[in-house]
């Protein structure tokens, strides 16, 4: 799959085993930035990384902080990195964001390559050019657009995914299939439900999810308009991730975010309850096992107001009028909306009998 961006055309190679491509790509001056868990789980990959300069990335949000970035830059510059050297990221979304952001600002931009190792990064984040780091409590608020020179998505990495990371990747994929529309949703939902217990059939889901994203980012690379619909589930999802101290992984938080957005849309008379229920049915296997708690809601609402998509007093969110009918709107975060959100979490509304909730 090749992707056109303003900076370059880059491609995703789908392979079974990462080693041949990694050995071919790894230049002796390239700096490999590798997820520590992946380094420990894949000794042969670690051995190639260790053939030259490399750094281990702790897969956590603190590693994406402005302060941590300073240490990385200091080490790379002290190590003699030059404009013609490259970074090679091996890991998930965190490793990607750190590496891409670093590559984008060093010498006004150096090349980087990406070996995504979990489902979220293979099915979503690896394309789209976005680079982000956190600034204090402000998640992903520093960043830009700096696509990799090459992406190699190796199936072998997906055999060691913990269940929560599998569910997280499936949740992120589900959001593409909801945004894409009824045909993709109907095709993907049963496959996603099966993949929860048998990740063997992920290949076609990964390719289709990326194809939906590719189509959009080639039209709106810089998220200036149409691409905004991919924020569906994300404003609420980011707030949930934040109040959970990132214990709830991104794609699971986004899955709750979509269901919550749908509940709000039903309440506002924008979405038929039956449509919310249809999407909820498909989301349920991804939500099961996670019990989010927003306490009195104060931290959740503060996080929602901090979201970078907000302009002024209103909260900008993506709501849905049905599958494939997502749109950006200003949601007044007034007492009624806050009550609806509190009730949603306090009543574990996503677990409720679908007939019972369809009247709400
Ligand atoms: N740049 C973008 O377009 C973009 C898009 C979506 C998300 N993100 C960012 O990505 C982050 C979330 O991504 P993530 O969920 O991949 O986080 P992550 O990189 O922390 O990975 C999640 C977990 O998967 C583990 N893992 C990775 N590969 C594995 C493997 N092969 N076997 C076993 N475990 C493995 C990691 O060690 C980690 O514990 C967030 O910071 C989010 O903001 C960026
Ligand atoms: Zn996402």
XYZ file of N, CA and C in Angstrom, residues 11-105:
285
model
N 5.341 3.894 1.746
C 4.550 2.673 1.584
C 4.548 1.822 2.846
N 3.533 0.993 2.922
C 3.456 -0.013 3.985
C 3.684 -1.367 3.340
N 4.707 -2.087 3.808
C 4.927 -3.456 3.344
C 4.340 -4.392 4.393
N 3.509 -5.327 3.970
C 2.938 -6.317 4.893
C 3.764 -7.587 4.751
N 4.407 -7.990 5.837
C 5.279 -9.160 5.778
C 4.947 -10.089 6.947
N 5.425 -11.323 6.850
C 5.198 -12.265 7.950
C 6.230 -12.018 9.051
N 7.498 -11.937 8.648
C 8.612 -11.880 9.596
C 9.344 -10.530 9.428
N 9.581 -9.816 10.501
C 10.214 -8.498 10.346
C 11.713 -8.549 10.040
N 12.349 -9.695 10.312
C 13.819 -9.710 10.317
C 14.489 -9.367 8.979
N 14.062 -9.989 7.869
C 14.753 -9.662 6.614
C 14.708 -8.158 6.310
N 13.539 -7.561 6.480
C 13.413 -6.126 6.170
C 14.226 -5.293 7.161
N 14.232 -5.709 8.407
C 14.969 -4.942 9.411
C 16.475 -5.026 9.165
N 16.940 -6.234 8.863
C 18.375 -6.393 8.587
C 18.792 -5.578 7.368
N 17.923 -5.566 6.364
C 18.243 -4.814 5.134
C 18.227 -3.311 5.405
N 17.324 -2.875 6.283
C 17.160 -1.430 6.490
C 18.202 -0.845 7.441
N 18.657 -1.630 8.405
C 19.452 -1.074 9.487
C 20.850 -0.670 9.034
N 21.055 0.630 8.886
C 22.388 1.136 8.575
C 23.180 1.265 9.868
N 24.508 1.248 9.784
C 25.276 1.224 11.042
C 25.177 2.528 11.836
N 24.807 3.634 11.152
C 24.664 4.904 11.884
C 23.221 5.186 12.304
N 22.282 4.405 11.760
C 20.878 4.620 12.128
C 20.701 4.367 13.625
N 19.844 5.183 14.246
C 19.559 4.963 15.668
C 18.197 4.260 15.777
N 18.202 3.076 16.371
C 16.956 2.327 16.550
C 16.317 2.739 17.878
N 15.050 3.136 17.818
C 14.284 3.442 19.034
C 13.286 2.305 19.191
N 13.505 1.450 20.175
C 12.712 0.220 20.271
C 12.000 0.104 21.621
N 10.728 -0.261 21.544
C 9.898 -0.503 22.728
C 10.599 -1.561 23.605
N 10.686 -1.271 24.894
C 11.436 -2.155 25.786
C 10.818 -3.559 25.858
N 9.492 -3.614 25.858
C 8.820 -4.922 25.907
C 9.137 -5.729 24.653
N 9.116 -5.072 23.506
C 9.408 -5.766 22.246
C 10.866 -6.223 22.241
N 11.733 -5.383 22.737
C 13.168 -5.734 22.826
C 13.343 -7.030 23.631
N 12.600 -7.119 24.750
C 12.723 -8.303 25.604
C 12.058 -9.537 24.987
N 10.943 -9.324 24.272
C 10.185 -10.454 23.730
C 10.790 -11.023 22.453
N 11.534 -10.209 21.717
C 12.031 -10.629 20.397
C 13.553 -10.501 20.331
N 14.272 -11.513 20.853
C 15.738 -11.431 20.925
C 16.410 -11.243 19.561
N 15.845 -11.859 18.508
C 16.478 -11.723 17.186
C 16.345 -10.278 16.680
N 15.202 -9.665 16.970
C 15.001 -8.258 16.585
C 15.929 -7.373 17.427
N 16.003 -7.696 18.717
C 16.878 -6.937 19.623
C 18.330 -7.012 19.152
N 18.721 -8.175 18.656
C 20.110 -8.348 18.211
C 20.414 -7.428 17.027
N 19.459 -7.281 16.112
C 19.680 -6.380 14.969
C 19.719 -4.924 15.469
N 18.822 -4.613 16.406
C 18.819 -3.252 16.964
C 20.172 -2.946 17.594
N 20.722 -3.931 18.301
C 21.952 -3.709 19.067
C 23.219 -3.735 18.201
N 23.045 -3.901 16.892
C 24.214 -3.862 16.005
C 24.784 -2.461 15.865
N 24.041 -1.474 16.311
C 24.485 -0.085 16.213
C 23.829 0.689 17.336
N 23.837 2.028 17.251
C 23.217 2.792 18.334
C 21.716 2.504 18.449
N 21.249 2.342 19.671
C 19.816 2.134 19.876
C 19.429 2.675 21.235
N 18.137 2.968 21.402
C 17.645 3.327 22.738
C 16.330 2.613 23.005
N 16.181 2.253 24.283
C 14.959 1.563 24.691
C 13.909 2.594 25.066
N 12.691 2.367 24.609
C 11.587 3.280 24.917
C 10.628 2.569 25.861
N 10.390 3.196 27.008
C 9.376 2.651 27.925
C 8.014 2.983 27.321
N 7.150 1.978 27.132
C 5.877 2.271 26.479
C 4.859 2.882 27.446
N 5.043 4.143 27.780
C 4.106 4.810 28.683
C 4.027 6.288 28.289
N 2.967 6.933 28.725
C 2.748 8.327 28.335
C 3.840 9.260 28.876
N 4.433 8.914 30.038
C 5.508 9.767 30.585
C 6.686 9.829 29.606
N 6.891 8.738 28.868
C 8.006 8.700 27.915
C 7.781 9.704 26.786
N 6.512 10.121 26.595
C 6.192 11.087 25.544
C 6.215 12.518 26.059
N 6.802 12.731 27.253
C 6.759 14.075 27.828
C 7.830 14.972 27.203
N 7.612 16.251 27.336
C 8.550 17.265 26.829
C 9.918 17.086 27.496
N 9.901 16.783 28.794
C 11.172 16.604 29.517
C 11.934 15.389 29.006
N 11.214 14.282 28.809
C 11.880 13.057 28.319
C 12.461 13.302 26.935
N 11.774 14.107 26.154
C 12.263 14.388 24.799
C 13.613 15.110 24.845
N 13.742 15.996 25.838
C 15.017 16.721 25.980
C 16.179 15.762 26.166
N 15.977 14.715 26.966
C 17.041 13.731 27.194
C 17.395 13.009 25.893
N 16.365 12.656 25.131
C 16.607 11.936 23.872
C 17.429 12.816 22.922
N 17.004 14.067 22.793
C 17.714 14.975 21.874
C 19.157 15.162 22.313
N 19.346 15.327 23.625
C 20.714 15.540 24.137
C 21.590 14.336 23.802
N 21.061 13.126 24.019
C 21.839 11.908 23.743
C 22.152 11.773 22.253
N 21.138 12.022 21.427
C 21.352 11.851 19.980
C 22.409 12.839 19.476
N 22.321 14.072 19.944
C 23.287 15.083 19.478
C 24.676 14.783 20.031
N 24.727 14.367 21.296
C 26.039 14.026 21.879
C 26.642 12.812 21.169
N 25.771 11.933 20.649
C 26.242 10.751 19.919
C 26.709 11.061 18.511
N 26.571 12.305 18.100
C 27.099 12.711 16.794
C 26.140 12.518 15.637
N 24.850 12.398 15.936
C 23.869 12.231 14.855
C 23.951 13.404 13.879
N 23.827 13.109 12.592
C 23.858 14.176 11.576
C 22.579 14.152 10.759
N 22.444 15.163 9.918
C 21.203 15.309 9.140
C 20.941 14.121 8.216
N 21.998 13.431 7.812
C 21.779 12.315 6.884
C 21.544 10.990 7.610
N 21.598 10.984 8.940
C 21.311 9.758 9.692
C 19.805 9.594 9.852
N 19.422 8.361 10.195
C 17.988 8.069 10.279
C 17.647 7.448 11.628
N 16.371 7.556 11.985
C 15.860 6.858 13.166
C 14.983 5.696 12.683
N 15.035 4.587 13.400
C 14.167 3.444 13.076
C 13.342 3.122 14.321
N 12.023 3.307 14.222
C 11.139 3.024 15.354
C 10.638 1.595 15.265
N 10.711 0.865 16.391
C 10.151 -0.489 16.468
C 9.295 -0.529 17.734
N 7.981 -0.544 17.568
C 7.119 -0.540 18.740
C 5.707 -0.111 18.380
N 4.955 0.334 19.391
C 3.576 0.770 19.192
C 3.490 2.278 19.007
N 2.303 2.821 19.324
C 2.036 4.237 19.084
C 2.938 5.171 19.870
N 3.316 4.769 21.088
C 4.173 5.624 21.904
C 5.563 5.746 21.268
N 6.136 4.605 20.916
C 7.464 4.607 20.279
C 7.408 5.391 18.963
N 6.328 5.201 18.229
C 6.143 5.934 16.973
C 6.133 7.442 17.213
N 5.294 7.877 18.151
C 5.148 9.323 18.362
C 6.471 9.966 18.796
N 7.175 9.299 19.698
C 8.452 9.854 20.174
C 9.458 9.925 19.021
N 9.563 8.839 18.274
C 10.551 8.790 17.195
C 10.209 9.783 16.095
N 8.934 9.810 15.715
C 8.527 10.696 14.616
C 8.714 12.157 15.004
N 8.343 12.499 16.236
C 8.488 13.897 16.667
C 9.966 14.277 16.703
N 10.786 13.384 17.259
C 12.227 13.648 17.316
C 12.790 13.834 15.907
N 12.410 12.930 15.004
C 12.917 13.023 13.625
C 12.451 14.315 12.962
N 11.264 14.773 13.321
C 10.720 15.956 12.646
C 11.424 17.246 13.049
N 11.968 17.281 14.265
C 12.581 18.553 14.696
C 14.105 18.555 14.599
